[in-house]
Amino acid sequence: LNVTEEKFVLDTLAGCTEYKSILDVVVNAFYVQDGKYCPISERNLYIVICYLATFQLEEIGLQHFSRIVKSLDTAKMQQFLRFFFNDLYLNTWIKDEWSHFYDSVYVKENWIDPLLRWQPKVQKLIEKLTDKLSNRTTTVKTLRVTQPKEFNLTVPKPRAIAPPSPAPLPVLPKRQPVPPSIYKPPKERKQLEEIKTKNIQKAKVTNTNQFRCATIKPEKREFLCRIISAVFVLWSQISCEQVCLLFKTMCLGTAHKHIDNIPIKLNTAAILREGALYQRKLEEELKRIENLQQGAGDPSEFLEWQKQMRGKDLEEQLAEIECRRLQGKLSYEEAVLAHQNVIQENKKKADLLREEKAELMHLYAKKRLQEQKEMKELVEQVMEGHKNVKQVKAKIQEYKQQIVQQVCEESGELLRQALEEKEDQNRKRYELIQQIRAIESIPSIRHKLVDLTETGGHGLFGEMSIVELRERLALLKEAQKAAEEEKRDQIIHEKQAKEQLILDKLDQISQFRAELGRAAALKQEEKKKSQSGERPMKDERILNLQKKIEEKTMERKKQAGLL
């Protein structure tokens, strides 16, 4: 060896002995996982490759490292490098195992991070080794075969190629005539018309009493007349949203009359909740009366002013909603106009594309015809060259058949010998199994008497016999049963107290409901007397938006007519 080579070998040997503990971690894991079938005699080879990849890769370079790897067995190196340069293994268990011997920060910065940096380049080396394995071909020694030579014959002059006969025109099959039933109306249409006329006659003859359910009762007739008259009066004064609100209030007013009379069954939680609500209202009312007695002011005027301001805010909100709705309608009309303009532009572009496509198809057809002519000439030349090769192929086929026959005879003899050896092994195994079963079938007698009054004798604190254990369990069950009886009596007393409380709350709720019903009736009468019609003015923004929408719709209809 040269001086440099000797130094490299000695450094590698010293490094392998110094870092033997961490190199053994990787090589042992490789033998357990991916290298199960690798011989143990090659263990030092994997240790050297692991040391070079971990500590010497930056010093010697990837090119020198790849030369060392390629000089060894391709399959083994590809398998080991793919296992060692796995991102998941380096970041998980290899890093954790090396951290047992050295500091984890030192391991990550000096060993794991450089390996991850070299990983993409080493991956290319692994792919080259994989390609080399896939492209490897096994060389089979074959006997030398006599190569026939062509006779030196006079080459005939090439004959003139006759023009190809034109392809025959396809003959279309004779079509069947159109059946006369197509020009006649179908029978089903006549049947449907007859059924329709019969149904109309039945509808005229039917009794008018079957529509009794559609008649309006006198109570509902008065209510509907009142709604319709109010709508016709206020239609020109208020917007659609306000009409809907008015209709809802009138319907709810009538609905409350029927709902108040319906009895509602309350559960315990609802009763307690409603009782607490009425109790809170009662306390607030008492507090308000005490404040009035002490000289505080009545907040009714403030509440009235607050109600008026909320009504004004509601009208402004309705006007704003109407403006937004009209603006949305205006934007819709503008979008329809823009869509129609885009359709016209797309039609023009489509016409241009059709013209370009027709020109390209014409050029493609000419090119295709020229290629077909060239292919026909090439096929004729190849057919003339294949005539002399057929005889040689026949001789080679006969020789191959003889070789195959010899190989089949030899393989059949070897197979027969292997079967005989396998039968001998199976017979010996069967005899051994029979002996083992006979030994296991011999019964073994084991008797042991148990005394329930004696302890186990294990030397534990509080050790007792089975009889004493049963007595203690019986005492514990009696104590548990007494505790359950006491708890059951306590639950019954609590339940009776709770039922009495709920009955008291129900009496209190019925009194409060009766008082609230009277107060609501008085308030409704006062509200009917104090209602007066007001005619809100329409907002100028709404009028302007309505005019713009009418102009856009007229423009859109004209554009649609042109399209």
Coordinates of C-alpha atoms in Angstrom, one line a residue:
L1 CA 0.0 0.0 0.0
N2 CA 1.0 3.6 -0.5
V3 CA 1.5 5.9 2.5
T4 CA -1.9 7.6 2.0
E5 CA -3.7 4.3 1.5
E6 CA -2.0 2.9 4.6
K7 CA -3.0 6.0 6.6
F8 CA -6.6 5.7 5.4
V9 CA -6.8 2.1 6.4
L10 CA -5.4 2.7 9.9
D11 CA -7.7 5.7 10.5
T12 CA -10.7 3.6 9.5
L13 CA -9.7 0.7 11.8
A14 CA -9.1 3.1 14.7
G15 CA -12.5 4.8 14.1
C16 CA -14.3 1.5 13.9
T17 CA -12.9 0.4 17.3
E18 CA -13.5 3.8 18.9
Y19 CA -17.1 4.1 17.9
K20 CA -17.9 0.4 18.0
S21 CA -20.9 0.9 20.4
I22 CA -22.9 3.2 18.1
L23 CA -22.0 1.3 14.9
D24 CA -23.2 -1.9 16.5
V25 CA -26.6 -0.3 17.1
V26 CA -27.1 0.2 13.4
V27 CA -25.6 -3.1 12.2
N28 CA -27.5 -5.2 14.8
A29 CA -30.8 -3.5 13.8
F30 CA -30.0 -4.2 10.1
Y31 CA -29.5 -7.9 10.8
V32 CA -32.8 -8.1 12.7
Q33 CA -34.9 -6.2 10.2
D34 CA -33.7 -6.2 6.6
G35 CA -30.6 -8.4 6.7
K36 CA -32.1 -11.6 8.1
Y37 CA -30.6 -13.7 5.4
C38 CA -27.1 -12.0 5.2
P39 CA -24.2 -14.1 6.5
I40 CA -22.7 -13.0 9.9
S41 CA -19.2 -13.2 8.4
E42 CA -19.9 -9.9 6.5
R43 CA -20.7 -8.0 9.7
N44 CA -17.3 -6.1 9.7
L45 CA -18.0 -5.0 6.1
Y46 CA -21.3 -3.3 7.1
I47 CA -19.5 -1.7 10.2
V48 CA -16.8 -0.1 7.9
I49 CA -19.4 1.2 5.4
C50 CA -21.5 2.7 8.3
Y51 CA -18.3 4.4 9.8
L52 CA -17.4 5.9 6.4
A53 CA -20.9 7.2 5.8
T54 CA -21.2 8.7 9.3
F55 CA -17.8 10.2 10.0
Q56 CA -15.7 10.2 6.7
L57 CA -18.2 11.1 4.0
E58 CA -17.5 14.9 4.0
E59 CA -13.7 14.2 4.1
I60 CA -13.4 11.6 1.3
G61 CA -16.3 12.9 -0.8
L62 CA -19.2 11.2 -2.4
Q63 CA -17.3 10.2 -5.6
H64 CA -14.7 8.2 -3.6
F65 CA -17.4 6.7 -1.4
S66 CA -19.5 5.6 -4.4
R67 CA -16.3 3.9 -5.9
I68 CA -15.8 2.0 -2.7
V69 CA -19.5 0.9 -2.7
K70 CA -19.6 -0.1 -6.3
S71 CA -16.5 -2.3 -5.9
L72 CA -18.4 -4.4 -3.4
D73 CA -21.5 -6.6 -3.9
T74 CA -24.3 -4.5 -5.5
A75 CA -27.3 -6.2 -3.8
K76 CA -25.8 -6.1 -0.3
M77 CA -24.7 -2.4 -0.5
Q78 CA -28.1 -1.3 -2.0
Q79 CA -29.9 -3.1 0.8
F80 CA -27.7 -1.6 3.6
L81 CA -27.6 2.0 2.3
R82 CA -31.4 2.0 1.8
F83 CA -31.8 0.9 5.4
F84 CA -29.2 3.3 6.9
F85 CA -30.2 6.5 5.0
N86 CA -33.9 6.2 5.8
D87 CA -35.2 9.6 7.1
L88 CA -37.7 8.0 9.5
Y89 CA -35.0 5.7 11.1
L90 CA -32.4 8.6 11.4
N91 CA -34.9 10.9 13.1
T92 CA -36.4 8.3 15.5
W93 CA -34.7 5.3 16.9
I94 CA -31.1 5.8 15.6
K95 CA -31.0 9.2 17.2
D96 CA -32.5 7.9 20.4
E97 CA -30.1 5.0 20.7
W98 CA -27.0 7.1 20.0
S99 CA -28.2 9.6 22.6
H100 CA -27.7 6.9 25.2
F101 CA -23.9 7.0 24.6
Y102 CA -23.4 10.7 23.7
D103 CA -25.2 14.0 24.3
S104 CA -28.4 14.3 22.3
V105 CA -27.5 17.9 21.0
Y106 CA -24.0 16.7 20.0
V107 CA -25.5 13.7 18.2
K108 CA -28.0 15.8 16.3
E109 CA -25.7 18.6 15.2
N110 CA -22.5 16.5 14.3
W111 CA -24.0 13.2 13.0
I112 CA -27.7 13.2 12.3
D113 CA -27.9 16.6 10.4
P114 CA -24.9 15.8 8.1
L115 CA -26.4 12.4 7.2
L116 CA -29.7 14.1 6.4
R117 CA -27.9 16.6 4.2
W118 CA -26.1 13.8 2.3
Q119 CA -29.3 11.8 2.0
P120 CA -30.6 13.1 -1.4
K121 CA -27.2 12.5 -3.1
V122 CA -26.9 9.0 -1.5
Q123 CA -30.4 8.3 -2.7
K124 CA -29.3 8.8 -6.3
L125 CA -26.5 6.3 -5.7
I126 CA -29.0 3.8 -4.3
E127 CA -31.2 4.3 -7.4
K128 CA -28.2 3.6 -9.7
L129 CA -27.5 0.3 -7.7
T130 CA -31.2 -0.7 -8.1
D131 CA -31.0 -0.1 -11.9
K132 CA -27.8 -2.1 -12.1
L133 CA -29.6 -5.0 -10.3
S134 CA -32.7 -4.9 -12.5
N135 CA -30.6 -4.7 -15.7
R136 CA -28.2 -7.6 -14.7
T137 CA -28.5 -10.6 -17.1
T138 CA -27.2 -14.1 -16.3
T139 CA -24.8 -15.4 -18.9
V140 CA -25.5 -19.0 -20.0
K141 CA -22.7 -21.0 -21.6
T142 CA -24.0 -22.5 -24.9
L143 CA -22.3 -24.7 -27.4
R144 CA -20.9 -23.1 -30.5
V145 CA -23.3 -23.4 -33.4
T146 CA -22.3 -23.6 -37.0
Q147 CA -23.2 -20.3 -38.6
P148 CA -24.5 -20.8 -42.2
K149 CA -23.3 -18.5 -45.0
E150 CA -25.3 -17.3 -47.9
F151 CA -24.5 -18.5 -51.4
N152 CA -22.9 -16.1 -53.7
L153 CA -25.7 -16.0 -56.3
T154 CA -26.4 -13.5 -59.0
V155 CA -28.6 -10.8 -57.7
P156 CA -31.7 -10.4 -60.0
K157 CA -32.7 -7.1 -61.3
P158 CA -35.4 -5.4 -59.4
R159 CA -38.8 -5.6 -61.0
A160 CA -40.9 -2.6 -61.7
I161 CA -43.5 -2.1 -59.0
A162 CA -47.0 -2.1 -60.4
P163 CA -49.2 0.7 -59.2
P164 CA -51.5 -0.5 -56.4
S165 CA -55.0 -1.2 -57.4
P166 CA -57.5 1.3 -56.1
A167 CA -59.4 0.2 -53.0
P168 CA -62.9 -1.0 -53.8
L169 CA -65.7 1.4 -52.8
P170 CA -67.9 0.2 -49.9
V171 CA -71.4 -0.9 -50.9
L172 CA -74.1 0.3 -48.5
P173 CA -76.7 -2.2 -47.6
K174 CA -80.2 -1.6 -49.0
R175 CA -82.3 0.2 -46.5
Q176 CA -85.8 -0.9 -45.5
P177 CA -88.7 1.4 -46.4
V178 CA -90.4 3.5 -43.8
P179 CA -93.4 1.7 -42.3
P180 CA -96.8 3.4 -42.9
S181 CA -97.6 3.4 -39.2
I182 CA -95.3 6.3 -38.5
Y183 CA -97.6 8.7 -40.5
K184 CA -100.7 7.6 -38.4
P185 CA -101.5 9.1 -35.0
P186 CA -101.0 6.6 -32.1
K187 CA -103.9 4.8 -30.5
E188 CA -102.9 6.0 -27.0
R189 CA -103.6 9.6 -27.9
K190 CA -107.2 8.8 -28.8
Q191 CA -107.7 6.8 -25.6
L192 CA -106.3 9.7 -23.5
E193 CA -108.7 12.1 -25.3
E194 CA -111.7 9.8 -24.6
I195 CA -110.7 9.5 -20.9
K196 CA -110.3 13.3 -20.7
T197 CA -113.8 14.0 -22.1
K198 CA -115.3 11.4 -19.7
N199 CA -113.6 13.1 -16.7
I200 CA -114.9 16.5 -17.8
Q201 CA -118.5 15.2 -18.0
K202 CA -118.1 13.6 -14.5
A203 CA -116.9 16.8 -13.1
K204 CA -119.9 18.7 -14.5
V205 CA -122.4 16.2 -13.1
T206 CA -120.9 15.9 -9.6
N207 CA -122.7 17.3 -6.6
T208 CA -121.7 20.7 -5.4
N209 CA -121.9 19.6 -1.7
Q210 CA -118.4 17.9 -2.0
F211 CA -116.8 21.3 -1.8
R212 CA -118.5 22.2 1.5
C213 CA -115.1 22.2 3.2
A214 CA -113.9 25.1 1.1
T215 CA -116.7 27.5 2.4
I216 CA -115.6 30.2 4.8
K217 CA -117.1 30.3 8.3
P218 CA -118.7 33.6 9.3
E219 CA -116.1 34.2 12.1
K220 CA -113.2 33.9 9.6
R221 CA -115.0 35.9 7.0
E222 CA -115.1 38.9 9.3
F223 CA -111.5 38.6 10.1
L224 CA -110.4 38.2 6.4
C225 CA -112.5 41.2 5.4
R226 CA -110.9 43.3 8.1
I227 CA -107.4 42.2 6.8
I228 CA -108.2 42.9 3.2
S229 CA -109.7 46.3 3.8
A230 CA -106.6 47.3 5.9
V231 CA -104.2 46.1 3.2
F232 CA -106.0 48.0 0.4
V233 CA -106.1 51.2 2.5
L234 CA -102.4 51.0 3.5
W235 CA -101.0 49.6 0.2
S236 CA -100.2 53.0 -1.3
Q237 CA -98.8 54.4 2.0
I238 CA -96.3 51.8 3.3
S239 CA -93.8 49.3 1.9
C240 CA -94.2 45.5 1.5
E241 CA -92.3 44.7 4.7
Q242 CA -94.6 46.9 6.8
V243 CA -97.7 45.2 5.3
C244 CA -96.2 41.8 6.2
L245 CA -95.6 43.0 9.8
L246 CA -99.2 44.3 10.1
F247 CA -100.6 41.0 8.8
K248 CA -98.5 39.0 11.3
T249 CA -99.6 41.2 14.3
M250 CA -103.3 40.7 13.3
C251 CA -102.9 37.0 12.9
L252 CA -101.1 36.7 16.2
G253 CA -103.8 38.7 17.9
T254 CA -106.4 36.2 16.9
A255 CA -104.2 33.3 17.6
H256 CA -103.6 34.4 21.2
K257 CA -107.3 34.3 21.9
H258 CA -107.4 30.6 21.1
I259 CA -104.0 29.7 22.6
D260 CA -104.8 31.3 26.1
N261 CA -107.7 28.8 26.6
I262 CA -105.6 25.7 26.0
P263 CA -104.4 23.9 29.2
I264 CA -100.7 23.2 29.3
K265 CA -99.2 20.4 31.4
L266 CA -96.1 21.6 33.1
N267 CA -93.2 19.4 34.5
T268 CA -91.3 20.1 37.8
A269 CA -88.6 22.2 36.2
A270 CA -91.1 24.4 34.3
I271 CA -93.2 24.9 37.5
L272 CA -90.2 26.0 39.5
R273 CA -88.9 28.2 36.7
E274 CA -92.3 30.0 36.3
G275 CA -92.7 30.3 40.0
A276 CA -89.3 32.0 40.3
L277 CA -90.2 34.3 37.4
Y278 CA -93.4 35.5 39.0
Q279 CA -91.7 35.9 42.4
R280 CA -89.1 38.1 40.7
K281 CA -91.8 40.2 39.0
L282 CA -93.6 40.6 42.3
E283 CA -90.4 41.8 44.0
E284 CA -89.8 44.3 41.2
E285 CA -93.4 45.6 41.4
L286 CA -93.1 46.0 45.2
K287 CA -89.8 47.8 44.8
R288 CA -91.3 50.2 42.2
I289 CA -94.2 51.0 44.5
E290 CA -91.8 51.8 47.4
N291 CA -89.8 54.1 45.1
L292 CA -93.0 55.9 44.1
Q293 CA -94.0 56.4 47.8
Q294 CA -90.5 57.8 48.4
G295 CA -91.0 60.4 45.6
A296 CA -89.4 58.8 42.6
G297 CA -90.7 59.7 39.0
D298 CA -92.9 57.5 36.8
P299 CA -90.9 56.1 33.8
S300 CA -94.0 55.8 31.6
E301 CA -93.3 59.0 29.7
F302 CA -89.7 57.9 29.0
L303 CA -91.0 54.5 27.8
E304 CA -93.5 56.1 25.5
W305 CA -90.7 58.3 24.0
Q306 CA -88.5 55.2 23.7
K307 CA -91.3 53.3 21.9
Q308 CA -91.8 56.2 19.4
M309 CA -88.0 56.3 18.6
R310 CA -87.9 52.6 18.1
G311 CA -90.8 52.9 15.6
K312 CA -88.9 55.5 13.7
D313 CA -85.7 53.4 13.7
L314 CA -87.8 50.5 12.4
E315 CA -89.2 52.6 9.5
E316 CA -85.6 53.7 8.6
Q317 CA -84.4 50.1 8.7
L318 CA -87.3 49.0 6.4
A319 CA -86.4 51.8 4.0
E320 CA -82.8 50.7 4.0
I321 CA -83.8 47.1 3.3
E322 CA -85.9 48.2 0.4
C323 CA -83.0 50.2 -1.0
R324 CA -80.7 47.2 -0.7
R325 CA -83.2 44.9 -2.4
L326 CA -83.6 47.4 -5.3
Q327 CA -79.8 47.8 -5.6
G328 CA -79.5 44.0 -5.9
K329 CA -82.1 43.9 -8.6
L330 CA -80.3 46.7 -10.4
S331 CA -77.0 44.8 -10.2
Y332 CA -78.8 41.7 -11.6
E333 CA -80.0 43.6 -14.6
E334 CA -76.4 44.9 -15.2
A335 CA -75.0 41.4 -14.9
V336 CA -77.5 40.1 -17.5
L337 CA -76.5 42.8 -20.0
A338 CA -72.8 42.0 -19.5
H339 CA -73.5 38.3 -20.0
Q340 CA -75.3 39.0 -23.3
N341 CA -72.3 41.0 -24.5
V342 CA -69.9 38.1 -23.6
I343 CA -72.1 35.7 -25.6
Q344 CA -71.8 37.8 -28.7
E345 CA -68.0 38.0 -28.3
N346 CA -67.8 34.2 -27.8
K347 CA -69.8 33.6 -31.0
K348 CA -67.3 35.7 -33.0
K349 CA -64.3 33.8 -31.6
A350 CA -66.0 30.4 -32.3
D351 CA -66.5 31.3 -36.0
L352 CA -62.8 32.2 -36.3
L353 CA -61.7 28.9 -34.6
R354 CA -63.9 26.8 -36.9
E355 CA -62.3 28.3 -40.0
E356 CA -58.8 27.6 -38.6
K357 CA -59.7 24.1 -37.7
A358 CA -61.0 23.4 -41.3
E359 CA -57.7 24.5 -42.7
L360 CA -55.6 22.4 -40.3
M361 CA -57.7 19.3 -41.1
H362 CA -57.1 19.8 -44.8
L363 CA -53.3 19.9 -44.3
Y364 CA -53.4 16.9 -42.0
A365 CA -55.3 14.8 -44.6
K366 CA -52.6 15.5 -47.3
K367 CA -49.8 14.6 -44.9
R368 CA -51.6 11.3 -43.9
L369 CA -51.9 10.2 -47.5
Q370 CA -48.2 10.8 -48.2
E371 CA -47.2 8.8 -45.1
Q372 CA -49.4 5.8 -46.2
K373 CA -47.7 5.7 -49.5
E374 CA -44.2 5.6 -47.9
M375 CA -45.3 2.8 -45.5
K376 CA -46.5 0.6 -48.4
E377 CA -43.1 0.9 -50.2
L378 CA -41.3 0.1 -46.9
V379 CA -43.4 -3.0 -46.2
E380 CA -42.7 -4.4 -49.7
Q381 CA -39.0 -4.1 -49.2
V382 CA -39.1 -5.8 -45.8
M383 CA -41.1 -8.8 -47.1
E384 CA -38.4 -9.5 -49.7
G385 CA -35.7 -9.6 -47.0
H386 CA -37.7 -12.1 -44.8
K387 CA -37.8 -14.9 -47.4
N388 CA -34.2 -16.1 -46.9
V389 CA -34.4 -16.0 -43.1
K390 CA -37.2 -18.6 -42.7
Q391 CA -34.9 -21.7 -43.5
V392 CA -32.3 -20.6 -40.9
K393 CA -35.0 -20.2 -38.2
A394 CA -36.3 -23.7 -38.8
K395 CA -32.8 -25.3 -38.3
I396 CA -32.2 -23.3 -35.1
Q397 CA -35.7 -24.4 -33.7
E398 CA -34.9 -28.1 -34.2
Y399 CA -31.6 -27.8 -32.3
K400 CA -33.3 -26.0 -29.4
Q401 CA -35.9 -28.7 -29.2
Q402 CA -33.1 -31.4 -28.8
I403 CA -31.5 -29.4 -26.0
V404 CA -34.8 -28.9 -24.1
Q405 CA -35.5 -32.7 -24.3
Q406 CA -32.2 -33.5 -22.7
V407 CA -32.7 -31.0 -19.9
C408 CA -36.1 -32.4 -19.1
E409 CA -34.8 -35.9 -18.7
E410 CA -32.1 -34.8 -16.3
S411 CA -34.5 -32.7 -14.2
G412 CA -36.9 -35.6 -13.9
E413 CA -34.3 -37.8 -12.4
L414 CA -33.2 -35.2 -9.9
L415 CA -36.8 -34.6 -8.9
R416 CA -37.4 -38.3 -8.2
Q417 CA -34.3 -38.4 -5.9
A418 CA -35.5 -35.4 -4.0
L419 CA -39.0 -36.9 -3.5
E420 CA -37.4 -40.1 -2.0
E421 CA -35.3 -38.1 0.5
K422 CA -38.4 -36.1 1.5
E423 CA -40.4 -39.3 2.1
D424 CA -37.7 -40.7 4.4
Q425 CA -37.6 -37.5 6.5
N426 CA -41.4 -37.5 6.8
R427 CA -41.4 -41.1 8.0
K428 CA -38.8 -40.4 10.7
R429 CA -40.8 -37.3 11.9
Y430 CA -44.0 -39.4 12.1
E431 CA -42.3 -42.0 14.3
L432 CA -40.9 -39.3 16.6
I433 CA -44.4 -37.7 17.0
Q434 CA -45.9 -41.0 17.9
Q435 CA -43.4 -41.6 20.6
I436 CA -44.0 -38.1 22.1
R437 CA -47.8 -38.6 22.1
A438 CA -47.4 -42.0 23.9
I439 CA -45.3 -40.3 26.6
E440 CA -47.9 -37.5 27.1
S441 CA -50.8 -39.9 27.2
I442 CA -49.6 -41.5 30.5
P443 CA -51.9 -40.1 33.3
S444 CA -50.4 -38.3 36.4
I445 CA -52.2 -38.6 39.7
R446 CA -52.3 -35.5 41.9
H447 CA -54.4 -35.3 45.0
K448 CA -54.5 -32.5 47.6
L449 CA -56.9 -32.1 50.5
V450 CA -58.1 -28.6 51.4
D451 CA -59.1 -27.5 54.9
L452 CA -61.3 -24.4 54.9
T453 CA -60.6 -23.6 58.5
E454 CA -56.8 -23.3 58.1
T455 CA -54.9 -20.2 56.7
G456 CA -52.6 -20.3 53.7
G457 CA -49.5 -19.9 55.7
H458 CA -48.0 -17.2 53.4
G459 CA -46.8 -15.0 56.3
L460 CA -49.0 -12.0 55.3
F461 CA -50.6 -9.4 57.7
G462 CA -54.3 -10.0 58.3
E463 CA -54.2 -13.5 56.8
M464 CA -57.4 -15.5 57.4
S465 CA -59.1 -18.8 56.5
I466 CA -61.9 -19.2 54.0
V467 CA -64.5 -19.7 56.8
E468 CA -63.5 -16.5 58.6
L469 CA -63.6 -14.7 55.2
R470 CA -67.2 -15.8 54.6
E471 CA -68.3 -14.7 58.1
R472 CA -66.8 -11.2 57.5
L473 CA -68.5 -10.9 54.1
A474 CA -71.9 -11.8 55.7
L475 CA -71.4 -9.0 58.3
L476 CA -70.5 -6.5 55.6
K477 CA -73.6 -7.4 53.6
E478 CA -75.9 -6.8 56.7
A479 CA -74.2 -3.4 57.3
Q480 CA -74.7 -2.4 53.7
K481 CA -78.3 -3.4 53.7
A482 CA -79.0 -1.3 56.8
A483 CA -77.3 1.7 55.2
E484 CA -79.5 1.3 52.1
E485 CA -82.7 1.2 54.1
E486 CA -81.7 4.4 55.9
K487 CA -81.0 6.2 52.7
R488 CA -84.3 5.0 51.1
D489 CA -86.3 6.6 54.1
Q490 CA -84.4 9.8 53.6
I491 CA -85.2 10.0 49.9
I492 CA -88.9 9.4 50.5
H493 CA -89.1 12.3 53.0
E494 CA -87.3 14.6 50.6
K495 CA -89.6 13.6 47.8
Q496 CA -92.7 14.4 49.9
A497 CA -91.3 17.8 50.8
K498 CA -90.6 18.6 47.1
E499 CA -94.1 17.6 46.0
Q500 CA -95.6 19.9 48.6
L501 CA -93.4 22.8 47.4
I502 CA -94.5 22.2 43.7
L503 CA -98.2 22.3 44.8
D504 CA -97.7 25.6 46.5
K505 CA -95.9 27.0 43.4
L506 CA -98.8 25.9 41.2
D507 CA -101.3 27.8 43.3
Q508 CA -99.2 30.8 43.1
I509 CA -98.7 30.5 39.3
S510 CA -102.5 30.2 38.7
Q511 CA -103.1 33.4 40.7
F512 CA -100.4 35.3 38.8
R513 CA -101.7 34.1 35.4
A514 CA -105.2 35.2 36.2
E515 CA -104.0 38.7 37.1
L516 CA -101.8 39.0 34.1
G517 CA -104.7 37.9 31.8
R518 CA -106.8 40.7 33.1
A519 CA -104.0 43.3 32.8
A520 CA -103.4 42.2 29.2
A521 CA -107.0 42.5 28.2
L522 CA -107.2 46.0 29.6
K523 CA -104.0 47.0 27.8
Q524 CA -105.3 45.6 24.5
E525 CA -108.5 47.7 24.8
E526 CA -106.4 50.8 25.5
K527 CA -104.1 50.1 22.5
K528 CA -107.1 49.7 20.1
K529 CA -108.4 53.1 21.2
S530 CA -105.1 54.9 20.9
Q531 CA -104.2 53.5 17.4
S532 CA -104.2 56.2 14.7
G533 CA -103.2 55.8 11.0
E534 CA -100.0 57.5 9.9
R535 CA -98.9 57.7 6.2
P536 CA -95.1 57.3 6.0
M537 CA -93.5 59.0 3.0
K538 CA -91.5 57.0 0.5
D539 CA -87.8 57.6 0.5
E540 CA -86.3 59.4 -2.5
R541 CA -83.6 56.8 -2.9
I542 CA -86.2 54.0 -3.4
L543 CA -87.9 56.0 -6.2
N544 CA -84.6 56.7 -8.0
L545 CA -83.6 53.0 -7.8
Q546 CA -87.0 51.9 -9.2
K547 CA -86.6 54.3 -12.2
K548 CA -83.1 52.9 -12.9
I549 CA -84.3 49.3 -12.7
E550 CA -87.1 50.1 -15.2
E551 CA -84.6 51.6 -17.6
K552 CA -82.2 48.6 -17.3
T553 CA -85.0 46.1 -17.9
M554 CA -86.1 47.9 -21.1
E555 CA -82.5 47.9 -22.3
R556 CA -82.1 44.2 -21.5
K557 CA -85.3 43.3 -23.4
K558 CA -84.1 45.2 -26.4
Q559 CA -80.7 43.3 -26.3
A560 CA -82.5 40.0 -26.0
G561 CA -84.6 40.8 -29.0
L562 CA -81.5 41.5 -31.0
L563 CA -79.9 38.2 -29.9

